[in-house]
Amino acid sequence: LSGTSVELWGIQAELGSFQTSYVPTSASAVTRAADVADITGTDFSNFYNNTEGTWFTDMALGYTQNAGNPFIFGGVHYTTVAGGAVRTLANTPTIMGGLSNSQTIPSKTAVALKSQDFAVYRDGTLTGSNNSLVYTPTGTQWRINSSLGSLGRIKRVTYWPKRLPDIELQQLTK
């Protein structure tokens, strides 16, 4: 209509097919930092079980080398570097090592934690277990880390405050 105007504030144009987080700028371009999802304090302790639990991911990292520690859950991190492992935050003890880490294609992974009953399933197959380690994974945070890299894509992350049975882990990851 002639003589009409529209005022916009806070608009963000996107080049891709999905929204990204807001990056405030002031007359000059800035680099967008990687997103890091972090739950700490009582937000974490109100739902986290310090004696057992299971977390599930449906994701693809986009590469297999130097992916770092994409998930920190409680006192445990799940690494996807060449010799994939589930470790404590201090790297000792290693709960499970030598896990398959090919994440270049979408993959469903479940990590079940309970003292003397640890398991990792990926795409319906048991890829690692440890039934001898006496360890209770305690901690204070859940973090989806920036080490997923720019090619990483997470479709779903789910947590249960109990160690799911192996048959459920197998079915969940198929």
GROMACS .gro file of N, CA and C in nm:
model
  522
    1LEU      N    1   0.084  -0.118   0.000
    1LEU     CA    2   0.000   0.000   0.000
    1LEU      C    3   0.088   0.124   0.000
    2SER      N    4   0.049   0.217  -0.075
    2SER     CA    5   0.123   0.340  -0.085
    2SER      C    6   0.115   0.417   0.046
    3GLY      N    7   0.230   0.469   0.090
    3GLY     CA    8   0.233   0.549   0.212
    3GLY      C    9   0.242   0.467   0.340
    4THR      N   10   0.257   0.334   0.333
    4THR     CA   11   0.267   0.249   0.453
    4THR      C   12   0.414   0.214   0.475
    5SER      N   13   0.448   0.195   0.599
    5SER     CA   14   0.585   0.154   0.630
    5SER      C   15   0.581   0.039   0.730
    6VAL      N   16   0.689  -0.035   0.732
    6VAL     CA   17   0.704  -0.147   0.825
    6VAL      C   18   0.835  -0.130   0.897
    7GLU      N   19   0.831  -0.140   1.028
    7GLU     CA   20   0.954  -0.133   1.107
    7GLU      C   21   0.983  -0.271   1.163
    8LEU      N   22   1.109  -0.316   1.150
    8LEU     CA   23   1.152  -0.445   1.201
    8LEU      C   24   1.261  -0.423   1.304
    9TRP      N   25   1.257  -0.504   1.408
    9TRP     CA   26   1.362  -0.498   1.510
    9TRP      C   27   1.398  -0.641   1.546
   10GLY      N   28   1.525  -0.670   1.554
   10GLY     CA   29   1.571  -0.801   1.597
   10GLY      C   30   1.561  -0.909   1.491
   11ILE      N   31   1.553  -0.871   1.366
   11ILE     CA   32   1.543  -0.971   1.260
   11ILE      C   33   1.680  -1.033   1.235
   12GLN      N   34   1.681  -1.160   1.201
   12GLN     CA   35   1.806  -1.229   1.170
   12GLN      C   36   1.783  -1.312   1.045
   13ALA      N   37   1.855  -1.281   0.940
   13ALA     CA   38   1.844  -1.355   0.815
   13ALA      C   39   1.928  -1.482   0.824
   14GLU      N   40   1.874  -1.592   0.774
   14GLU     CA   41   1.944  -1.721   0.777
   14GLU      C   42   1.974  -1.767   0.636
   15LEU      N   43   2.098  -1.813   0.614
   15LEU     CA   44   2.135  -1.866   0.483
   15LEU      C   45   2.097  -2.013   0.470
   16GLY      N   46   2.094  -2.085   0.582
   16GLY     CA   47   2.064  -2.228   0.581
   16GLY      C   48   1.916  -2.256   0.589
   17SER      N   49   1.883  -2.382   0.610
   17SER     CA   50   1.744  -2.424   0.613
   17SER      C   51   1.687  -2.432   0.754
   18PHE      N   52   1.765  -2.390   0.856
   18PHE     CA   53   1.717  -2.393   0.994
   18PHE      C   54   1.770  -2.272   1.070
   19GLN      N   55   1.705  -2.242   1.182
   19GLN     CA   56   1.745  -2.128   1.264
   19GLN      C   57   1.871  -2.160   1.343
   20THR      N   58   1.955  -2.059   1.362
   20THR     CA   59   2.070  -2.071   1.451
   20THR      C   60   2.047  -1.975   1.567
   21SER      N   61   2.132  -1.985   1.670
   21SER     CA   62   2.116  -1.896   1.785
   21SER      C   63   2.152  -1.753   1.745
   22TYR      N   64   2.094  -1.658   1.814
   22TYR     CA   65   2.113  -1.515   1.787
   22TYR      C   66   2.257  -1.474   1.817
   23VAL      N   67   2.317  -1.401   1.725
   23VAL     CA   68   2.451  -1.348   1.743
   23VAL      C   69   2.442  -1.196   1.734
   24PRO      N   70   2.450  -1.126   1.848
   24PRO     CA   71   2.440  -0.980   1.842
   24PRO      C   72   2.565  -0.920   1.778
   25THR      N   73   2.547  -0.826   1.688
   25THR     CA   74   2.659  -0.758   1.625
   25THR      C   75   2.635  -0.608   1.630
   26SER      N   76   2.742  -0.536   1.609
   26SER     CA   77   2.732  -0.392   1.610
   26SER      C   78   2.823  -0.338   1.500
   27ALA      N   79   2.772  -0.332   1.380
   27ALA     CA   80   2.840  -0.274   1.265
   27ALA      C   81   2.955  -0.358   1.210
   28SER      N   82   2.992  -0.467   1.273
   28SER     CA   83   3.099  -0.550   1.219
   28SER      C   84   3.061  -0.698   1.236
   29ALA      N   85   3.112  -0.781   1.148
   29ALA     CA   86   3.083  -0.924   1.151
   29ALA      C   87   3.156  -0.990   1.268
   30VAL      N   88   3.093  -1.090   1.328
   30VAL     CA   89   3.155  -1.168   1.435
   30VAL      C   90   3.137  -1.315   1.404
   31THR      N   91   3.222  -1.397   1.463
   31THR     CA   92   3.212  -1.541   1.445
   31THR      C   93   3.121  -1.599   1.552
   32ARG      N   94   3.030  -1.682   1.509
   32ARG     CA   95   2.937  -1.746   1.600
   32ARG      C   96   3.007  -1.859   1.673
   33ALA      N   97   3.000  -1.859   1.805
   33ALA     CA   98   3.061  -1.965   1.887
   33ALA      C   99   2.974  -2.091   1.879
   34ALA      N  100   3.036  -2.205   1.904
   34ALA     CA  101   2.963  -2.331   1.904
   34ALA      C  102   2.862  -2.333   2.019
   35ASP      N  103   2.747  -2.393   1.994
   35ASP     CA  104   2.647  -2.408   2.100
   35ASP      C  105   2.691  -2.517   2.197
   36VAL      N  106   2.676  -2.491   2.326
   36VAL     CA  107   2.706  -2.589   2.430
   36VAL      C  108   2.585  -2.592   2.522
   37ALA      N  109   2.517  -2.706   2.524
   37ALA     CA  110   2.404  -2.722   2.615
   37ALA      C  111   2.458  -2.774   2.747
   38ASP      N  112   2.422  -2.709   2.857
   38ASP     CA  113   2.478  -2.742   2.988
   38ASP      C  114   2.369  -2.734   3.093
   39ILE      N  115   2.352  -2.840   3.172
   39ILE     CA  116   2.258  -2.840   3.284
   39ILE      C  117   2.341  -2.862   3.410
   40THR      N  118   2.333  -2.770   3.505
   40THR     CA  119   2.414  -2.778   3.627
   40THR      C  120   2.327  -2.749   3.751
   41GLY      N  121   2.391  -2.758   3.866
   41GLY     CA  122   2.325  -2.722   3.992
   41GLY      C  123   2.201  -2.806   4.019
   42THR      N  124   2.101  -2.745   4.081
   42THR     CA  125   1.979  -2.820   4.115
   42THR      C  126   1.900  -2.859   3.991
   43ASP      N  127   1.916  -2.785   3.881
   43ASP     CA  128   1.850  -2.826   3.757
   43ASP      C  129   1.898  -2.965   3.717
   44PHE      N  130   2.024  -2.996   3.747
   44PHE     CA  131   2.080  -3.127   3.717
   44PHE      C  132   2.049  -3.228   3.828
   45SER      N  133   2.078  -3.192   3.951
   45SER     CA  134   2.063  -3.287   4.061
   45SER      C  135   1.918  -3.328   4.088
   46ASN      N  136   1.822  -3.248   4.043
   46ASN     CA  137   1.681  -3.284   4.063
   46ASN      C  138   1.636  -3.401   3.977
   47PHE      N  139   1.708  -3.435   3.870
   47PHE     CA  140   1.666  -3.548   3.788
   47PHE      C  141   1.773  -3.656   3.772
   48TYR      N  142   1.897  -3.627   3.807
   48TYR     CA  143   2.005  -3.723   3.786
   48TYR      C  144   2.012  -3.825   3.898
   49ASN      N  145   2.028  -3.953   3.862
   49ASN     CA  146   2.042  -4.061   3.958
   49ASN      C  147   2.190  -4.094   3.970
   50ASN      N  148   2.247  -4.079   4.090
   50ASN     CA  149   2.390  -4.101   4.110
   50ASN      C  150   2.430  -4.247   4.116
   51THR      N  151   2.337  -4.341   4.113
   51THR     CA  152   2.374  -4.482   4.123
   51THR      C  153   2.360  -4.558   3.991
   52GLU      N  154   2.274  -4.510   3.900
   52GLU     CA  155   2.258  -4.576   3.771
   52GLU      C  156   2.185  -4.484   3.674
   53GLY      N  157   2.195  -4.517   3.547
   53GLY     CA  158   2.125  -4.438   3.447
   53GLY      C  159   2.158  -4.485   3.307
   54THR      N  160   2.081  -4.436   3.210
   54THR     CA  161   2.102  -4.469   3.069
   54THR      C  162   2.082  -4.342   2.988
   55TRP      N  163   2.171  -4.316   2.893
   55TRP     CA  164   2.145  -4.209   2.801
   55TRP      C  165   2.153  -4.261   2.658
   56PHE      N  166   2.072  -4.201   2.573
   56PHE     CA  167   2.056  -4.243   2.435
   56PHE      C  168   2.079  -4.123   2.344
   57THR      N  169   2.151  -4.144   2.234
   57THR     CA  170   2.170  -4.039   2.135
   57THR      C  171   2.141  -4.093   1.996
   58ASP      N  172   2.082  -4.010   1.915
   58ASP     CA  173   2.064  -4.038   1.773
   58ASP      C  174   2.134  -3.922   1.703
   59MET      N  175   2.254  -3.947   1.647
   59MET     CA  176   2.335  -3.838   1.595
   59MET      C  177   2.434  -3.886   1.492
   60ALA      N  178   2.497  -3.791   1.425
   60ALA     CA  179   2.612  -3.816   1.337
   60ALA      C  180   2.710  -3.703   1.360
   61LEU      N  181   2.835  -3.739   1.385
   61LEU     CA  182   2.937  -3.635   1.405
   61LEU      C  183   2.986  -3.578   1.274
   62GLY      N  184   2.982  -3.656   1.169
   62GLY     CA  185   3.030  -3.607   1.041
   62GLY      C  186   3.176  -3.642   1.016
   63TYR      N  187   3.245  -3.695   1.115
   63TYR     CA  188   3.384  -3.736   1.101
   63TYR      C  189   3.418  -3.833   1.212
   64THR      N  190   3.531  -3.903   1.201
   64THR     CA  191   3.565  -4.004   1.301
   64THR      C  192   3.687  -3.968   1.386
   65GLN      N  193   3.766  -3.871   1.346
   65GLN     CA  194   3.888  -3.839   1.420
   65GLN      C  195   3.871  -3.713   1.505
   66ASN      N  196   3.936  -3.710   1.619
   66ASN     CA  197   3.947  -3.591   1.704
   66ASN      C  198   3.813  -3.528   1.739
   67ALA      N  199   3.715  -3.612   1.765
   67ALA     CA  200   3.583  -3.559   1.798
   67ALA      C  201   3.572  -3.518   1.943
   68GLY      N  202   3.670  -3.552   2.024
   68GLY     CA  203   3.670  -3.508   2.163
   68GLY      C  204   3.570  -3.582   2.249
   69ASN      N  205   3.514  -3.513   2.347
   69ASN     CA  206   3.422  -3.570   2.444
   69ASN      C  207   3.286  -3.503   2.427
   70PRO      N  208   3.204  -3.549   2.334
   70PRO     CA  209   3.081  -3.476   2.305
   70PRO      C  210   2.978  -3.477   2.415
   71PHE      N  211   2.980  -3.581   2.500
   71PHE     CA  212   2.880  -3.587   2.607
   71PHE      C  213   2.946  -3.603   2.742
   72ILE      N  214   2.910  -3.516   2.834
   72ILE     CA  215   2.950  -3.530   2.973
   72ILE      C  216   2.820  -3.548   3.050
   73PHE      N  217   2.807  -3.660   3.117
   73PHE     CA  218   2.685  -3.685   3.190
   73PHE      C  219   2.720  -3.726   3.331
   74GLY      N  220   2.688  -3.641   3.427
   74GLY     CA  221   2.725  -3.670   3.564
   74GLY      C  222   2.876  -3.669   3.575
   75GLY      N  223   2.932  -3.778   3.623
   75GLY     CA  224   3.076  -3.788   3.639
   75GLY      C  225   3.142  -3.865   3.527
   76VAL      N  226   3.075  -3.879   3.413
   76VAL     CA  227   3.124  -3.964   3.305
   76VAL      C  228   3.126  -3.885   3.175
   77HIS      N  229   3.227  -3.910   3.091
   77HIS     CA  230   3.219  -3.856   2.956
   77HIS      C  231   3.236  -3.968   2.856
   78TYR      N  232   3.169  -3.951   2.744
   78TYR     CA  233   3.171  -4.049   2.636
   78TYR      C  234   3.255  -3.990   2.524
   79THR      N  235   3.369  -4.051   2.496
   79THR     CA  236   3.459  -3.997   2.394
   79THR      C  237   3.436  -4.068   2.262
   80THR      N  238   3.465  -3.999   2.153
   80THR     CA  239   3.449  -4.059   2.022
   80THR      C  240   3.577  -4.050   1.940
   81VAL      N  241   3.688  -4.027   2.007
   81VAL     CA  242   3.816  -4.026   1.936
   81VAL      C  243   3.847  -4.168   1.890
   82ALA      N  244   3.957  -4.185   1.816
   82ALA     CA  245   3.985  -4.312   1.749
   82ALA      C  246   3.963  -4.435   1.837
   83GLY      N  247   4.000  -4.433   1.963
   83GLY     CA  248   3.978  -4.547   2.051
   83GLY      C  249   3.861  -4.521   2.143
   84GLY      N  250   3.745  -4.490   2.090
   84GLY     CA  251   3.627  -4.450   2.166
   84GLY      C  252   3.619  -4.514   2.304
   85ALA      N  253   3.572  -4.440   2.402
   85ALA     CA  254   3.569  -4.489   2.540
   85ALA      C  255   3.462  -4.418   2.621
   86VAL      N  256   3.424  -4.483   2.731
   86VAL     CA  257   3.346  -4.419   2.836
   86VAL      C  258   3.440  -4.409   2.954
   87ARG      N  259   3.462  -4.288   3.003
   87ARG     CA  260   3.559  -4.264   3.111
   87ARG      C  261   3.499  -4.173   3.217
   88THR      N  262   3.566  -4.169   3.331
   88THR     CA  263   3.530  -4.069   3.431
   88THR      C  264   3.582  -3.935   3.383
   89LEU      N  265   3.538  -3.827   3.445
   89LEU     CA  266   3.584  -3.694   3.403
   89LEU      C  267   3.734  -3.678   3.418
   90ALA      N  268   3.793  -3.750   3.513
   90ALA     CA  269   3.938  -3.741   3.533
   90ALA      C  270   4.013  -3.843   3.447
   91ASN      N  271   3.942  -3.915   3.359
   91ASN     CA  272   3.997  -4.019   3.273
   91ASN      C  273   4.038  -4.146   3.346
   92THR      N  274   4.018  -4.151   3.476
   92THR     CA  275   4.049  -4.270   3.554
   92THR      C  276   3.935  -4.295   3.651
   93PRO      N  277   3.873  -4.410   3.649
   93PRO     CA  278   3.906  -4.522   3.562
   93PRO      C  279   3.839  -4.508   3.425
   94THR      N  280   3.890  -4.586   3.330
   94THR     CA  281   3.821  -4.602   3.203
   94THR      C  282   3.714  -4.708   3.227
   95ILE      N  283   3.589  -4.673   3.207
   95ILE     CA  284   3.480  -4.767   3.231
   95ILE      C  285   3.476  -4.870   3.119
   96MET      N  286   3.486  -4.822   2.994
   96MET     CA  287   3.494  -4.910   2.878
   96MET      C  288   3.582  -4.843   2.775
   97GLY      N  289   3.669  -4.918   2.711
   97GLY     CA  290   3.755  -4.863   2.607
   97GLY      C  291   3.740  -4.939   2.477
   98GLY      N  292   3.804  -4.886   2.372
   98GLY     CA  293   3.804  -4.953   2.244
   98GLY      C  294   3.668  -4.964   2.177
   99LEU      N  295   3.580  -4.867   2.203
   99LEU     CA  296   3.446  -4.872   2.147
   99LEU      C  297   3.447  -4.828   2.002
  100SER      N  298   3.357  -4.883   1.924
  100SER     CA  299   3.341  -4.841   1.785
  100SER      C  300   3.305  -4.693   1.784
  101ASN      N  301   3.364  -4.617   1.693
  101ASN     CA  302   3.339  -4.474   1.694
  101ASN      C  303   3.302  -4.417   1.558
  102SER      N  304   3.264  -4.499   1.462
  102SER     CA  305   3.230  -4.446   1.331
  102SER      C  306   3.100  -4.368   1.338
  103GLN      N  307   3.111  -4.237   1.341
  103GLN     CA  308   2.994  -4.151   1.353
  103GLN      C  309   2.973  -4.067   1.227
  104THR      N  310   3.030  -4.109   1.115
  104THR     CA  311   3.015  -4.030   0.994
  104THR      C  312   2.877  -4.043   0.932
  105ILE      N  313   2.804  -4.144   0.973
  105ILE     CA  314   2.665  -4.160   0.929
  105ILE      C  315   2.577  -4.157   1.053
  106PRO      N  316   2.449  -4.125   1.040
  106PRO     CA  317   2.363  -4.124   1.159
  106PRO      C  318   2.369  -4.258   1.232
  107SER      N  319   2.374  -4.248   1.365
  107SER     CA  320   2.391  -4.366   1.447
  107SER      C  321   2.312  -4.349   1.576
  108LYS      N  322   2.255  -4.457   1.625
  108LYS     CA  323   2.184  -4.456   1.753
  108LYS      C  324   2.271  -4.528   1.855
  109THR      N  325   2.299  -4.460   1.965
  109THR     CA  326   2.387  -4.514   2.068
  109THR      C  327   2.319  -4.503   2.204
  110ALA      N  328   2.329  -4.610   2.284
  110ALA     CA  329   2.279  -4.608   2.422
  110ALA      C  330   2.395  -4.645   2.514
  111VAL      N  331   2.415  -4.566   2.618
  111VAL     CA  332   2.518  -4.591   2.719
  111VAL      C  333   2.448  -4.614   2.851
  112ALA      N  334   2.465  -4.735   2.908
  112ALA     CA  335   2.400  -4.771   3.034
  112ALA      C  336   2.505  -4.779   3.143
  113LEU      N  337   2.480  -4.711   3.255
  113LEU     CA  338   2.578  -4.701   3.362
  113LEU      C  339   2.521  -4.751   3.494
  114LYS      N  340   2.590  -4.845   3.554
  114LYS     CA  341   2.559  -4.894   3.689
  114LYS      C  342   2.682  -4.972   3.733
  115SER      N  343   2.721  -4.956   3.858
  115SER     CA  344   2.841  -5.024   3.906
  115SER      C  345   2.834  -5.173   3.873
  116GLN      N  346   2.939  -5.226   3.814
  116GLN     CA  347   2.952  -5.365   3.772
  116GLN      C  348   2.848  -5.406   3.667
  117ASP      N  349   2.793  -5.308   3.594
  117ASP     CA  350   2.695  -5.338   3.491
  117ASP      C  351   2.688  -5.222   3.391
  118PHE      N  352   2.796  -5.204   3.314
  118PHE     CA  353   2.805  -5.097   3.215
  118PHE      C  354   2.792  -5.157   3.075
  119ALA      N  355   2.723  -5.087   2.984
  119ALA     CA  356   2.710  -5.136   2.846
  119ALA      C  357   2.693  -5.020   2.749
  120VAL      N  358   2.743  -5.040   2.628
  120VAL     CA  359   2.721  -4.946   2.518
  120VAL      C  360   2.668  -5.026   2.400
  121TYR      N  361   2.553  -4.981   2.347
  121TYR     CA  362   2.495  -5.040   2.226
  121TYR      C  363   2.495  -4.933   2.118
  122ARG      N  364   2.529  -4.974   1.998
  122ARG     CA  365   2.521  -4.884   1.884
  122ARG      C  366   2.453  -4.958   1.769
  123ASP      N  367   2.348  -4.897   1.719
  123ASP     CA  368   2.274  -4.953   1.605
  123ASP      C  369   2.237  -5.099   1.625
  124GLY      N  370   2.188  -5.132   1.745
  124GLY     CA  371   2.138  -5.265   1.775
  124GLY      C  372   2.242  -5.367   1.815
  125THR      N  373   2.370  -5.325   1.824
  125THR     CA  374   2.478  -5.419   1.856
  125THR      C  375   2.552  -5.374   1.981
  126LEU      N  376   2.582  -5.469   2.071
  126LEU     CA  377   2.664  -5.441   2.188
  126LEU      C  378   2.805  -5.413   2.141
  127THR      N  379   2.857  -5.292   2.169
  127THR     CA  380   2.993  -5.256   2.126
  127THR      C  381   3.091  -5.251   2.242
  128GLY      N  382   3.042  -5.259   2.366
  128GLY     CA  383   3.130  -5.260   2.481
  128GLY      C  384   3.054  -5.285   2.609
  129SER      N  385   3.121  -5.350   2.705
  129SER     CA  386   3.059  -5.373   2.835
  129SER      C  387   3.168  -5.391   2.940
  130ASN      N  388   3.130  -5.373   3.064
  130ASN     CA  389   3.221  -5.394   3.176
  130ASN      C  390   3.137  -5.436   3.295
  131ASN      N  391   3.153  -5.560   3.339
  131ASN     CA  392   3.076  -5.612   3.452
  131ASN      C  393   3.162  -5.633   3.575
  132SER      N  394   3.284  -5.579   3.575
  132SER     CA  395   3.372  -5.599   3.690
  132SER      C  396   3.405  -5.470   3.764
  133LEU      N  397   3.396  -5.356   3.699
  133LEU     CA  398   3.435  -5.230   3.761
  133LEU      C  399   3.333  -5.187   3.866
  134VAL      N  400   3.380  -5.167   3.989
  134VAL     CA  401   3.295  -5.115   4.096
  134VAL      C  402   3.312  -4.963   4.095
  135TYR      N  403   3.212  -4.894   4.042
  135TYR     CA  404   3.220  -4.749   4.029
  135TYR      C  405   3.080  -4.691   4.020
  136THR      N  406   3.056  -4.585   4.094
  136THR     CA  407   2.930  -4.513   4.086
  136THR      C  408   2.958  -4.378   4.020
  137PRO      N  409   2.907  -4.358   3.898
  137PRO     CA  410   2.935  -4.232   3.827
  137PRO      C  411   2.856  -4.115   3.884
  138THR      N  412   2.921  -4.037   3.968
  138THR     CA  413   2.857  -3.921   4.028
  138THR      C  414   2.904  -3.795   3.957
  139GLY      N  415   2.827  -3.691   3.965
  139GLY     CA  416   2.869  -3.568   3.902
  139GLY      C  417   2.768  -3.458   3.922
  140THR      N  418   2.795  -3.345   3.857
  140THR     CA  419   2.714  -3.226   3.879
  140THR      C  420   2.666  -3.159   3.752
  141GLN      N  421   2.685  -3.224   3.635
  141GLN     CA  422   2.645  -3.156   3.513
  141GLN      C  423   2.610  -3.253   3.401
  142TRP      N  424   2.534  -3.203   3.306
  142TRP     CA  425   2.509  -3.269   3.179
  142TRP      C  426   2.548  -3.168   3.073
  143ARG      N  427   2.639  -3.204   2.985
  143ARG     CA  428   2.685  -3.112   2.883
  143ARG      C  429   2.692  -3.181   2.748
  144ILE      N  430   2.633  -3.117   2.650
  144ILE     CA  431   2.655  -3.156   2.511
  144ILE      C  432   2.759  -3.057   2.463
  145ASN      N  433   2.879  -3.107   2.445
  145ASN     CA  434   2.997  -3.024   2.429
  145ASN      C  435   3.016  -2.973   2.287
  146SER      N  436   3.090  -2.865   2.275
  146SER     CA  437   3.119  -2.807   2.145
  146SER      C  438   3.213  -2.892   2.063
  147SER      N  439   3.273  -2.996   2.123
  147SER     CA  440   3.367  -3.079   2.047
  147SER      C  441   3.296  -3.167   1.944
  148LEU      N  442   3.164  -3.158   1.934
  148LEU     CA  443   3.094  -3.227   1.826
  148LEU      C  444   3.137  -3.174   1.692
  149GLY      N  445   3.184  -3.052   1.689
  149GLY     CA  446   3.234  -2.995   1.565
  149GLY      C  447   3.123  -2.938   1.478
  150SER      N  448   3.164  -2.864   1.378
  150SER     CA  449   3.067  -2.796   1.293
  150SER      C  450   2.988  -2.892   1.206
  151LEU      N  451   3.036  -3.014   1.188
  151LEU     CA  452   2.965  -3.110   1.104
  151LEU      C  453   2.871  -3.198   1.184
  152GLY      N  454   2.877  -3.191   1.315
  152GLY     CA  455   2.796  -3.278   1.398
  152GLY      C  456   2.649  -3.240   1.397
  153ARG      N  457   2.564  -3.341   1.403
  153ARG     CA  458   2.419  -3.319   1.407
  153ARG      C  459   2.358  -3.413   1.510
  154ILE      N  460   2.283  -3.358   1.603
  154ILE     CA  461   2.213  -3.438   1.702
  154ILE      C  462   2.065  -3.434   1.670
  155LYS      N  463   2.006  -3.550   1.655
  155LYS     CA  464   1.863  -3.559   1.629
  155LYS      C  465   1.786  -3.573   1.760
  156ARG      N  466   1.840  -3.651   1.854
  156ARG     CA  467   1.769  -3.676   1.980
  156ARG      C  468   1.867  -3.718   2.089
  157VAL      N  469   1.842  -3.671   2.211
  157VAL     CA  470   1.914  -3.714   2.330
  157VAL      C  471   1.810  -3.741   2.438
  158THR      N  472   1.817  -3.858   2.500
  158THR     CA  473   1.721  -3.896   2.604
  158THR      C  474   1.797  -3.956   2.722
  159TYR      N  475   1.748  -3.930   2.843
  159TYR     CA  476   1.808  -3.986   2.965
  159TYR      C  477   1.702  -4.056   3.048
  160TRP      N  478   1.737  -4.173   3.102
  160TRP     CA  479   1.653  -4.243   3.199
  160TRP      C  480   1.733  -4.256   3.327
  161PRO      N  481   1.671  -4.231   3.444
  161PRO     CA  482   1.744  -4.239   3.571
  161PRO      C  483   1.756  -4.382   3.624
  162LYS      N  484   1.761  -4.480   3.533
  162LYS     CA  485   1.783  -4.620   3.570
  162LYS      C  486   1.861  -4.687   3.459
  163ARG      N  487   1.922  -4.798   3.489
  163ARG     CA  488   1.998  -4.874   3.390
  163ARG      C  489   1.897  -4.962   3.317
  164LEU      N  490   1.872  -4.931   3.191
  164LEU     CA  491   1.777  -5.010   3.113
  164LEU      C  492   1.835  -5.148   3.083
  165PRO      N  493   1.748  -5.251   3.073
  165PRO     CA  494   1.795  -5.386   3.040
  165PRO      C  495   1.856  -5.391   2.900
  166ASP      N  496   1.948  -5.484   2.878
  166ASP     CA  497   2.018  -5.495   2.751
  166ASP      C  498   1.922  -5.511   2.633
  167ILE      N  499   1.816  -5.587   2.648
  167ILE     CA  500   1.723  -5.608   2.538
  167ILE      C  501   1.658  -5.476   2.497
  168GLU      N  502   1.628  -5.389   2.594
  168GLU     CA  503   1.573  -5.256   2.562
  168GLU      C  504   1.677  -5.169   2.491
  169LEU      N  505   1.801  -5.178   2.535
  169LEU     CA  506   1.909  -5.101   2.470
  169LEU      C  507   1.926  -5.144   2.325
  170GLN      N  508   1.919  -5.274   2.303
  170GLN     CA  509   1.932  -5.326   2.168
  170GLN      C  510   1.816  -5.277   2.079
  171GLN      N  511   1.694  -5.286   2.130
  171GLN     CA  512   1.577  -5.244   2.053
  171GLN      C  513   1.576  -5.093   2.031
  172LEU      N  514   1.614  -5.018   2.131
  172LEU     CA  515   1.616  -4.872   2.123
  172LEU      C  516   1.711  -4.823   2.015
  173THR      N  517   1.824  -4.892   1.998
  173THR     CA  518   1.927  -4.846   1.906
  173THR      C  519   1.914  -4.903   1.765
  174LYS      N  520   1.818  -4.991   1.741
  174LYS     CA  521   1.801  -5.048   1.605
  174LYS      C  522   1.752  -4.944   1.509
   0.00000   0.00000   0.00000
